[in-house]
Short mmCIF file of C-alpha atoms and ligand atoms in Angstrom, two decimals:
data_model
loop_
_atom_site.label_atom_id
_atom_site.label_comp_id
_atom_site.label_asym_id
_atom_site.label_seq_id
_atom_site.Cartn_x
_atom_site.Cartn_y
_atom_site.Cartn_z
CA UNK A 125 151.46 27.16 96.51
CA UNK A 126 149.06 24.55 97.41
CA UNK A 127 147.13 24.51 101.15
CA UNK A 128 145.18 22.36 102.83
CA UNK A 129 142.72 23.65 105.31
CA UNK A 130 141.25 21.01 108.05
CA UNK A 131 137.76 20.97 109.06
CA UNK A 132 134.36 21.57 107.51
CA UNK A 133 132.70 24.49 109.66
CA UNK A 134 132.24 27.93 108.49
CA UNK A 135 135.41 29.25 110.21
CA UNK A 136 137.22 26.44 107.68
CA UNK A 137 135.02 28.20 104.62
CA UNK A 138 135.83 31.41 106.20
CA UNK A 139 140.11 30.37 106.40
CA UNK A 140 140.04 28.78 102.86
CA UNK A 141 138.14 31.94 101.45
CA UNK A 142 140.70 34.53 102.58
CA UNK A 143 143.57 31.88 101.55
CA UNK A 144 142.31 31.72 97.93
CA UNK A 145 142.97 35.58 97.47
CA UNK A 146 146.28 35.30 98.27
CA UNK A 147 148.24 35.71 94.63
CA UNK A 148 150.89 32.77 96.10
CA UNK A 149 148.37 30.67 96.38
CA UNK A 150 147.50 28.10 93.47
CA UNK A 151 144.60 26.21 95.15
CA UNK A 152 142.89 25.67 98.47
CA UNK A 153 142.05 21.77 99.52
CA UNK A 154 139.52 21.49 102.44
CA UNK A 155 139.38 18.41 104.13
CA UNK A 156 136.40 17.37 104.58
CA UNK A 157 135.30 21.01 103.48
CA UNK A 158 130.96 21.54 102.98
CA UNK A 159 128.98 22.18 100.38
CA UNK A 160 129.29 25.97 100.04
CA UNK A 161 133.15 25.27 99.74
CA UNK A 162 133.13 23.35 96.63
CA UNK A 163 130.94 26.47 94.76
CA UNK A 164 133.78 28.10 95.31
CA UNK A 165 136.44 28.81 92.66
CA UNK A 166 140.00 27.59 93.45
CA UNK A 167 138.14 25.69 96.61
CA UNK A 168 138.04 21.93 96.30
CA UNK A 169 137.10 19.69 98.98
CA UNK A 170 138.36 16.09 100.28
CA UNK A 171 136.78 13.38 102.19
CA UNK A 172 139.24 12.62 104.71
CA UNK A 173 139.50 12.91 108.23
CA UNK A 174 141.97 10.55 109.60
CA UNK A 175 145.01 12.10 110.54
CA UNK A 176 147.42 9.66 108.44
CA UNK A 177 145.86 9.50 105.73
CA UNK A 178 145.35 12.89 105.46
CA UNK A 179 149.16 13.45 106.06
CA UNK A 180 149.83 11.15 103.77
CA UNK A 181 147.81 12.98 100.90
CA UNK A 182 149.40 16.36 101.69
CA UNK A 183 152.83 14.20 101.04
CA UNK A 184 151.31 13.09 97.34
CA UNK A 185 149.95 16.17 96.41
CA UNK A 186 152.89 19.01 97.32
CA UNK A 187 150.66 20.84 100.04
CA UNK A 188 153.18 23.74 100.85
CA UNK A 189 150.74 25.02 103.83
CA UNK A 190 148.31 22.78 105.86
CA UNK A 191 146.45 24.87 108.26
CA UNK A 192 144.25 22.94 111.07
CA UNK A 193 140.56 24.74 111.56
CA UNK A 194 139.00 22.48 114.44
CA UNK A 195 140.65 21.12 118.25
CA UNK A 196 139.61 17.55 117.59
CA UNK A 197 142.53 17.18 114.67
CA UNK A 198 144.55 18.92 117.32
CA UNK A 199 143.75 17.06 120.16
CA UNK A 200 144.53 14.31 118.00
CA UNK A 201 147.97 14.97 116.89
CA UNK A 202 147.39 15.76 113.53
CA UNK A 203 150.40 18.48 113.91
CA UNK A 204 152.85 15.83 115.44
CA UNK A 205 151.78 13.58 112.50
CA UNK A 206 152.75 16.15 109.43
CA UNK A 207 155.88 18.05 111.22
CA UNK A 208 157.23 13.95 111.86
CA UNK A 209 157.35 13.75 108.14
CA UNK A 210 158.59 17.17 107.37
CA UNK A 211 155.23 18.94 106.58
CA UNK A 212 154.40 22.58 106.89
CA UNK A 213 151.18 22.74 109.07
CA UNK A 214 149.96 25.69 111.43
CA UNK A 215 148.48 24.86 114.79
CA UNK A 216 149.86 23.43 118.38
CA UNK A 217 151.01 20.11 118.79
CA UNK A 218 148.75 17.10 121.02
CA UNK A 219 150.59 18.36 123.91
CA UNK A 220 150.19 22.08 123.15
CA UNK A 221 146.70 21.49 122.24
CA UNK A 222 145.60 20.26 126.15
CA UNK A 223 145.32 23.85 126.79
CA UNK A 224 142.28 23.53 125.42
CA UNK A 225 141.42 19.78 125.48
CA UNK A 226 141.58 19.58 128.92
CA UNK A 227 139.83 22.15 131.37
CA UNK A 228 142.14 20.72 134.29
CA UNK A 229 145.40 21.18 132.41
CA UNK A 230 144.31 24.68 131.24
CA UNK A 231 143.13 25.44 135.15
CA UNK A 232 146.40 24.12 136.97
CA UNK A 233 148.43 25.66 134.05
CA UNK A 234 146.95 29.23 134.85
CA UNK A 235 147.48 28.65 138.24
CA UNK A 236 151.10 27.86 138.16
CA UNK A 237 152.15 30.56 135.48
CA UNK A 238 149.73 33.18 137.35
CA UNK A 239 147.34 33.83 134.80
CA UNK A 240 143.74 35.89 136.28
CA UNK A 241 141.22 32.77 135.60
CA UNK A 242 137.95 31.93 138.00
CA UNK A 243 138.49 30.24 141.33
CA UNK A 244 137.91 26.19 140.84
CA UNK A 245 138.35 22.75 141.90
CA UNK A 246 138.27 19.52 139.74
CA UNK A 247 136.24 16.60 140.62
CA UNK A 248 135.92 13.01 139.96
CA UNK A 249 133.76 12.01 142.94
CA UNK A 250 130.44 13.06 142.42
CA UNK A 251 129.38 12.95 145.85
CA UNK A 252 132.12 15.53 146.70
CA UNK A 253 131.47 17.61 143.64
CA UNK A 254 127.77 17.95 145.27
CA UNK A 255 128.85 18.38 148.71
CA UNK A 256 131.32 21.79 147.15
CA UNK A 257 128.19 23.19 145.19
CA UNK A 258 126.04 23.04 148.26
CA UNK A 259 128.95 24.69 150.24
CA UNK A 260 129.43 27.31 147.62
CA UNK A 261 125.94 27.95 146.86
CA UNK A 262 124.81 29.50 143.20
CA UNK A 263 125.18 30.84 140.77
CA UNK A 264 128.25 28.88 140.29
CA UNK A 265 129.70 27.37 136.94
CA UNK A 266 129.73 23.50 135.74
CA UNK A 267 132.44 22.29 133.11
CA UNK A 268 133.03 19.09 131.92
CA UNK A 269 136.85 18.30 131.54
CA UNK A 270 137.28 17.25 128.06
CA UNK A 271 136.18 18.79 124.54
CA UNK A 272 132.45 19.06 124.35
CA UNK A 273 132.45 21.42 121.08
CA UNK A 274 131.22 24.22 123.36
CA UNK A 275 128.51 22.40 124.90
CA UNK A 276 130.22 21.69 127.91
CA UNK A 277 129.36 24.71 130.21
CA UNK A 278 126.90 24.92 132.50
CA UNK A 279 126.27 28.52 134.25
CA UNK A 280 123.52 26.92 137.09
CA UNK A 281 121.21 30.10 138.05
CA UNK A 282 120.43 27.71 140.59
CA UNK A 283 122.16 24.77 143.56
CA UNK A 284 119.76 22.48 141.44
CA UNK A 285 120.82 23.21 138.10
CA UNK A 286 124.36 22.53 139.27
CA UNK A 287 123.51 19.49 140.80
CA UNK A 288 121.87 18.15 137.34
CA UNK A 289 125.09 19.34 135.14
CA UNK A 290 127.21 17.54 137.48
CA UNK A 291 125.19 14.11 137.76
CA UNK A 292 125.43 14.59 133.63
CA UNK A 293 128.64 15.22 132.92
CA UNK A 294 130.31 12.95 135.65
CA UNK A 295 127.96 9.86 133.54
CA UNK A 296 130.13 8.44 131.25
CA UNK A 297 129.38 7.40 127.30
CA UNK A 298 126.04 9.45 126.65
CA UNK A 299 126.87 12.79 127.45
CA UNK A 300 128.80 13.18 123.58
CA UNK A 301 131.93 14.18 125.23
CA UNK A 302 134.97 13.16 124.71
CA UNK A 303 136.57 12.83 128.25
CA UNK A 304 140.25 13.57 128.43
CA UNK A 305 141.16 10.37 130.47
CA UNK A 306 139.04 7.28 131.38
CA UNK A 307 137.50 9.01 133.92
CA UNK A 308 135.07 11.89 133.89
CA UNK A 309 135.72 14.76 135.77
CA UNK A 310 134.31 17.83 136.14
CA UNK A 311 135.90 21.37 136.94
CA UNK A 312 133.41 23.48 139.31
CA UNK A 313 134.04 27.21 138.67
CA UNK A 314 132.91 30.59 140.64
CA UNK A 315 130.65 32.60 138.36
CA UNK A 316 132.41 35.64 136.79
CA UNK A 317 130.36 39.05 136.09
CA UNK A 318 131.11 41.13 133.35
CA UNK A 319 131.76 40.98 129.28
CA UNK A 320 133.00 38.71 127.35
CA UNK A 321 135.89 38.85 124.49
CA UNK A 322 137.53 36.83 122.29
CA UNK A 323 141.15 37.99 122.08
CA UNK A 324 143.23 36.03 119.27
CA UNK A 325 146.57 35.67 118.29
CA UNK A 326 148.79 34.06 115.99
CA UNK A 327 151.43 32.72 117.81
CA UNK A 328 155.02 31.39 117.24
CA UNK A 329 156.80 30.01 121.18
CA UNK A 330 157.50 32.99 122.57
CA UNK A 331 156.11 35.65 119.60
CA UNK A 332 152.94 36.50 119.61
CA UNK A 333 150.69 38.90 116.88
CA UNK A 334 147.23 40.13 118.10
CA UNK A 335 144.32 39.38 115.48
CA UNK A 336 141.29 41.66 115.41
CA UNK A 337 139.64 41.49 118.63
CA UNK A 338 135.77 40.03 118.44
CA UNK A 339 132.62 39.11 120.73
CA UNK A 340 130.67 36.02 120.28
CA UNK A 341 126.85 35.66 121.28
CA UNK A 342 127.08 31.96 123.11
CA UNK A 343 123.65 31.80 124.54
CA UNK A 344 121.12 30.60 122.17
CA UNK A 345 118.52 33.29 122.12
CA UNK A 346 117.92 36.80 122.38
CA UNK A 347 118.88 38.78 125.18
CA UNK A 348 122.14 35.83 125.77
CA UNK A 349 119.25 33.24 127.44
CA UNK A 350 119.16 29.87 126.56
CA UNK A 351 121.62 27.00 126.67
CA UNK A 352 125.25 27.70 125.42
CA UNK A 353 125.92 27.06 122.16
CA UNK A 354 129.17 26.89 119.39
CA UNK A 355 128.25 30.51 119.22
CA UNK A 356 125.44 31.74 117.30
CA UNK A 357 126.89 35.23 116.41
CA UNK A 358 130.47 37.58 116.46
CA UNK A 359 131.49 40.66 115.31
CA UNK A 360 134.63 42.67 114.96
CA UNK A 361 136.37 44.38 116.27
CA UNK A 362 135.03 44.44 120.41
CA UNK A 363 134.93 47.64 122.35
CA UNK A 364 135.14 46.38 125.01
CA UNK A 365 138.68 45.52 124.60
CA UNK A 366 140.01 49.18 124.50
CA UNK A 367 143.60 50.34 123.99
CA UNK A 368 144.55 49.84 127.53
CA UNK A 369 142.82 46.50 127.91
CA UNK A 370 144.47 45.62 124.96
CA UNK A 371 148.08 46.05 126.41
CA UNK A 372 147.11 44.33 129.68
CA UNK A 373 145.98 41.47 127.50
CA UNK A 374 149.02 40.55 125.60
CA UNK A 375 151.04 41.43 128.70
CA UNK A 376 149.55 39.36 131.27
CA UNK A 377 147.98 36.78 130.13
CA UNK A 378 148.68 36.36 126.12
CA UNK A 379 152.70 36.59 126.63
CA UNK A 380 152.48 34.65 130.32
CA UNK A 381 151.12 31.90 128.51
CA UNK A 382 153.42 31.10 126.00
CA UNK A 383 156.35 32.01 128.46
CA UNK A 384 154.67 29.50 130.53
CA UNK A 385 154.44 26.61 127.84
CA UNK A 386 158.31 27.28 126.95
CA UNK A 387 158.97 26.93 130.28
CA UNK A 388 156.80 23.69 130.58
CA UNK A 389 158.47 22.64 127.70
CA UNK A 390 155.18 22.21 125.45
CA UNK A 391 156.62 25.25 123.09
CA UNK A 392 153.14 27.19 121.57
CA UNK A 393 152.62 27.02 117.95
CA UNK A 394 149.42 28.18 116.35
CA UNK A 395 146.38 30.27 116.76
CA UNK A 396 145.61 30.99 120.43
CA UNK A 397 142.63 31.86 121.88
CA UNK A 398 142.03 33.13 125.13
CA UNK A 399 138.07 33.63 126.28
CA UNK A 400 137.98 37.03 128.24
CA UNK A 401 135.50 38.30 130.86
CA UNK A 402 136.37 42.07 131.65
CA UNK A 403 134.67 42.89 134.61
CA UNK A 404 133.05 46.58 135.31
CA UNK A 405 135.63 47.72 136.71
CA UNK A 406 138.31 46.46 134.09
CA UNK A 407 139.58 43.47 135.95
CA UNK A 408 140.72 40.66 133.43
CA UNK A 409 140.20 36.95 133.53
CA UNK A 410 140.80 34.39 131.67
CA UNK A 411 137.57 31.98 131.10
CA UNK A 412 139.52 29.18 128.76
CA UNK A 413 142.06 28.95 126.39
CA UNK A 414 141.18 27.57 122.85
CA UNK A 415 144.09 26.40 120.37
CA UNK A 416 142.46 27.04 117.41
CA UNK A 417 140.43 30.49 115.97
CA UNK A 418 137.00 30.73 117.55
CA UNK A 419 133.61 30.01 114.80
CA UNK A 420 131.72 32.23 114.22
CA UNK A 421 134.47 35.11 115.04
CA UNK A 422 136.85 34.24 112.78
CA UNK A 423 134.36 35.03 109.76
CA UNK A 424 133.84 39.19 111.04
CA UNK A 425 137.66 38.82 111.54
CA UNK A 426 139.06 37.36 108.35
CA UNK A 427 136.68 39.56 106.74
CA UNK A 428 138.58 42.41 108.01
CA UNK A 429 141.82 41.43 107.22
CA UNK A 430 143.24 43.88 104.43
CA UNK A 431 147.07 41.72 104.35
CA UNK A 432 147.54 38.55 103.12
CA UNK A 433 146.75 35.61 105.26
CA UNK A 434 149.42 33.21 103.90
CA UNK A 435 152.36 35.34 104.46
CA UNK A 436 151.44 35.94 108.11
CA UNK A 437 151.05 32.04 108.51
CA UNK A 438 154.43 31.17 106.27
CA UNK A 439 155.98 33.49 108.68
CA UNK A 440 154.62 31.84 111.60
CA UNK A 441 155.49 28.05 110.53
CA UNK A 442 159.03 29.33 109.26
CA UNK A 443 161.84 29.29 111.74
CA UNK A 444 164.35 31.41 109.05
CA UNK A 445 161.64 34.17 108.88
CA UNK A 446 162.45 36.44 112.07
CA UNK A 447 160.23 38.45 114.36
CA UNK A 448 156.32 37.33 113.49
CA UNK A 449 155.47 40.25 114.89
CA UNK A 450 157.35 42.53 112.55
CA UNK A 451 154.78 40.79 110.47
CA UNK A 452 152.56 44.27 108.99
CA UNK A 453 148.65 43.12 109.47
CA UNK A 454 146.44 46.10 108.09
CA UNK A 455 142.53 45.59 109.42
CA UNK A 456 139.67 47.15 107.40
CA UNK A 457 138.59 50.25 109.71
CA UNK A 458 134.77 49.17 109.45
CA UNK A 459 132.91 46.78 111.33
CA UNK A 460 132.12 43.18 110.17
CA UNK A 461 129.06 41.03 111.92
CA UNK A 462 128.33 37.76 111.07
CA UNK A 463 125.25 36.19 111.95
CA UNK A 464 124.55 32.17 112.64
CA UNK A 465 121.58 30.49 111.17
CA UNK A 466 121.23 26.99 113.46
CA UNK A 467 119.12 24.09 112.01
CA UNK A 468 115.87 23.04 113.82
CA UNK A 469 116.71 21.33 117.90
CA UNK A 470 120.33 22.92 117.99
CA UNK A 471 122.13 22.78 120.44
CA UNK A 472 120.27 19.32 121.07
CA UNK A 473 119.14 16.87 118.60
CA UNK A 474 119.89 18.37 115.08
CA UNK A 475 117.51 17.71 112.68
CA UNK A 476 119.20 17.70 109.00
CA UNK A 477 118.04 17.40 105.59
CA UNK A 478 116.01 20.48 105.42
CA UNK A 479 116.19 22.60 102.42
CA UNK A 480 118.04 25.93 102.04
CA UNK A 481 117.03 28.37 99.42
CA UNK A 482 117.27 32.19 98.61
CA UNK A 483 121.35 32.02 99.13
CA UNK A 484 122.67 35.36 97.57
CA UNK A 485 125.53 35.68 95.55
CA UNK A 486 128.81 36.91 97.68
CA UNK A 487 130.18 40.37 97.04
CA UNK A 488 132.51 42.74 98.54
CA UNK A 489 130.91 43.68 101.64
CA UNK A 490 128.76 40.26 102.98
CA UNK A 491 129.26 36.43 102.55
CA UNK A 492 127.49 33.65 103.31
CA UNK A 493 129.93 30.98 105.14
CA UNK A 494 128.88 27.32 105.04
CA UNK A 495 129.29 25.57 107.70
CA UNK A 496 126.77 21.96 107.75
CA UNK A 497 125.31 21.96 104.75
CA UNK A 498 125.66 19.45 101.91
CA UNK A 499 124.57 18.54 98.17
CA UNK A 500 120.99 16.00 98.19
CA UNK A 501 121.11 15.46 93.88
CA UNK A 502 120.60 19.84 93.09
CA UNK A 503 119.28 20.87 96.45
CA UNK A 504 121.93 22.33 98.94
CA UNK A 505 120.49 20.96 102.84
CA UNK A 506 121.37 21.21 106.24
CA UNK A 507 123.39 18.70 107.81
CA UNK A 508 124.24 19.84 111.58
CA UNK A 509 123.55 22.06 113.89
CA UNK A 510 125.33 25.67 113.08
CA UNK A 511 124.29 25.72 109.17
CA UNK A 512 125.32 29.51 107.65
CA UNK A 513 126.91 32.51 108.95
CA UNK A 514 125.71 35.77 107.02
CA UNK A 515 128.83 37.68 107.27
CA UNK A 516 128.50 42.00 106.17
CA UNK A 517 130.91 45.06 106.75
CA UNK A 518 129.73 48.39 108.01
CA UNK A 519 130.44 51.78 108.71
CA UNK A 520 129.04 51.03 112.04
CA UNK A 521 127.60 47.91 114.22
CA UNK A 522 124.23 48.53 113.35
CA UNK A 523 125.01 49.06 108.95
CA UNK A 524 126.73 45.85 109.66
CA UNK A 525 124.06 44.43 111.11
CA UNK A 526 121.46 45.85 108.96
CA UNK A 527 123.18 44.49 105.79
CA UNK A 528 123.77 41.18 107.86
CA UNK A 529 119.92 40.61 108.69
CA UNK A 530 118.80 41.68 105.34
CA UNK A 531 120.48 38.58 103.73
CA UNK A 532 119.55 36.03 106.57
CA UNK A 533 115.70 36.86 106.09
CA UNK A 534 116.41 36.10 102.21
CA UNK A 535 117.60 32.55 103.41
CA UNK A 536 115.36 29.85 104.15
CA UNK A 537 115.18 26.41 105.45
CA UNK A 538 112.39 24.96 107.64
CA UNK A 539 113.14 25.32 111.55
CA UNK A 540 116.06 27.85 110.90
CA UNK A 541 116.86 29.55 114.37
CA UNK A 542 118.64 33.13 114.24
CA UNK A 543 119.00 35.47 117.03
CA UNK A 544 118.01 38.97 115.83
CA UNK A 545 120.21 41.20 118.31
CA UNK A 546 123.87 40.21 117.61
CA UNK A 547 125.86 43.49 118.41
CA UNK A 548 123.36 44.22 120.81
CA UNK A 549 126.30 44.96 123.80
CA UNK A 550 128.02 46.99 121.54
CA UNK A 551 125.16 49.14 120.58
CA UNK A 552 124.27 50.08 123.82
CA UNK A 553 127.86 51.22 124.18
P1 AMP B 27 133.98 28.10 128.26
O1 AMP B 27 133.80 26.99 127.26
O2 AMP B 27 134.75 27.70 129.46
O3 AMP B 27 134.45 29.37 127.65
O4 AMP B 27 132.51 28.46 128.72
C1 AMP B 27 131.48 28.75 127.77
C2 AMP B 27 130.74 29.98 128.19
O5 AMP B 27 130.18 29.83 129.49
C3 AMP B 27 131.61 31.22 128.29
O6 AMP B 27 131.79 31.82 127.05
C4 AMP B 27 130.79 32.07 129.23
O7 AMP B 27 129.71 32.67 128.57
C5 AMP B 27 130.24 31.06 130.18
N1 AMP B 27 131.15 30.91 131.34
C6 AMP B 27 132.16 30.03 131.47
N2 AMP B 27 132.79 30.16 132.65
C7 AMP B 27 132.17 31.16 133.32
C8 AMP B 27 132.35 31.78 134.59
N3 AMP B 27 133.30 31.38 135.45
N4 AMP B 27 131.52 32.79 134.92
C9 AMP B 27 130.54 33.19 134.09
N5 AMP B 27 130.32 32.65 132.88
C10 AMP B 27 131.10 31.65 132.48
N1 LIG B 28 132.81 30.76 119.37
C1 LIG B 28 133.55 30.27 120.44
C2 LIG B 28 134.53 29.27 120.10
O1 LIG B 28 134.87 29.07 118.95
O2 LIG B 28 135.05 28.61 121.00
#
């Protein structure tokens, strides 16, 4: 079989990688793909974005899978687009997809189906979103309500802070974001204590099949400080999520949720991701919804997937195959750890062009995942903000790491920014 993968980040490299050992599959396609995709064997990549003409391709070239990486295709409609003309594709449709898209829809929709999330209240007036800060006093939490590629978030320490994210976001046109409606709004959010997961599953309207659990580092330095980021860091599988959380998970919010979009009649189709803070004492909440896997998590994740990624994904796109979650998923018992390298002024002004050398070859236990880099003549460069995730299995979180950091400080490329403690939470466990 032929599949097309959508995106270019390293969660697309990391997708396409674990498709290509599947023995049905003939060749992967990655639209628009990176550089470190086309090295690979059985990889090729395509430059097209637009949704119809990238339907249209799939049409002309038998694609028997298409399998959407990013939530801007999503948001889009690219799923709408392919099932219309009969295409096999994996992910939620436009509507489905607002569960992420839009922080509003996601809030009211947890409120109405009963889902744990943070107290809130959306806001279009900024004179009233100033006058609710002052009233609740900080910390307190700052969203814009549209897809801001996880640059969207403000956690104010401080009434000031909050004032400045809201004044931002609530500007229209320079911000980068891509408001949901004409109007910018923003979603003001009590602050949550505790630890983050990220809790995926695959997902087919009311059946859902847990992935590896994971942790993302979001801040971008050491010690979580700094802005929020994409994500600058993961690894797999999260202790923090035990047995017991586990069950809660999948019972109250995870099976809620697509219950909830039956109901709302916006049937669930795809990966889901739901952004966990587990409090100290074990209280769960649900932070946001994502439609898609999460990058960098779904490199430590797909790394330790032992079963074969396309039959769990024909099984979830084919309505003849039963019970997905009959589905047998076998996970590698060791740890993986992946570990971002950002180009110079992420999460701000991204410079590109600089050159990467030292790459190692890939074996069995790490890989490097592209995610913005691209070809100048010989040289491979950067070419956004989140350039390489160093990706190594372990015995343990810190082999993992060990192997992980060994490899990044073999990579170079001028202004490269790496935070050295990813794992950190779950070594002081
Ligand atoms: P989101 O895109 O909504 O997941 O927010 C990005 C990041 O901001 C999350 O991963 C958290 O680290 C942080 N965050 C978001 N909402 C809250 C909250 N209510 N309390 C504390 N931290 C939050
Ligand atoms: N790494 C977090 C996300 O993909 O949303």
């Amino acid at each position: 079989m032929k599949v097309l993968v959508i995106g270019s980040g390293g969660r697309e490299h990391a997708l396409a990688w674990k498709l290509t050992s599947s023995p049905q599959v003939q060749m992967v396609y990655v639209a628009p793909g990176n550089a470190g995709i086309s090295l690979d064997k059985n990889l090729q990549t395509l430059p097209l974005t637009d949704t119809v003409a990238l339907r249209e391709w799939a049409q002309a070239h038998d694609i028997g899978l298409t399998v959407v990486g990013p939530e801007a295709p999503l948001a889009a409609g690219v799923v709408d687009e392919f099932r219309a003309h009969g295409l096999r594709i994996f992910g939620p449709t436009q509507a489905a997809a607002q569960l992420e898209s839009s922080k509003a829809f996601s809030k009211a929709f947890m409120q109405r189906h009963h889902i744990s999330t943070a107290a809130f209240q959306v806001f279009e007036e900024a004179d009233q979103a100033h006058a609710y800060v002052d009233a609740q006093g900080a910390p307190i939490v700052v969203k814009a309500d549209g897809l801001a590629a996880g640059k969207g978030v403000v956690v104010a320490t401080t009434v000031q802070e909050a004032h400045q994210a809201i004044d931002h976001m609530l500007a229209l046109d320079h911000t980068g974001i891509q408001h949901t409606r004409g109007k910018p709004r923003v979603v003001i959010e009590e602050w949550l204590d505790g630890e983050e997961a990220s809790f995926m599953v695959v997902a087919k309207g009311l059946q859902a099949l847990a992935l590896a659990t994971s942790q993302d580092h979001k801040r971008l330095l050491d010690g979580d400080l700094g802005p929020n980021t994409g994500g600058m860091g993961a690894y797999s599988p999260a202790a923090v999520v035990t047995p017991e959380i586990h069950a809660r998970v999948m019972r109250e919010v995870i099976q809620p949720t697509l219950k909830g979009m039956m109901s709302d009649g916006i049937p669930y189709t795809g990966f889901l991701y739901a952004g966990l803070m587990i409090s100290p004492t074990g209280q769960i909440k649900v932070l946001e919804f994502n439609c898609r896997m999460g990058d960098p998590e779904t490199q430590p994740i797909l790394m330790r997937l032992k079963s074969d990624l396309l039959t769990l994904l024909l099984a979830a796109t084919d309505d003849a195959v039963g019970d997905l979650t009959q589905v047998d998923v076998e996970w590698d018992r060791r740890v993986a750890l992946g570990v971002v390298m950002a180009a110079h002024g992420y999460p701000q002004t991204v410079r590109k062009g600089d050159a990467i050398s030292g790459l190692p070859p890939a074996d069995a236990h790490a890989v490097v995942f592209h995610a913005a880099t691209q070809r100048e003549g010989q040289q491979l460069v950067t070419a956004g903000g989140r350039v390489l995730c160093v990706t190594a299995l372990g015995d343990t979180v810190r082999q993992a790491q060990s192997v992980a950091y060994s490899l990044v400080d073999q990579i170079h490329f001028d202004g490269a920014q790496v935070r050295r403690d990813i794992g950190h939470r779950a070594i002081k466990r």
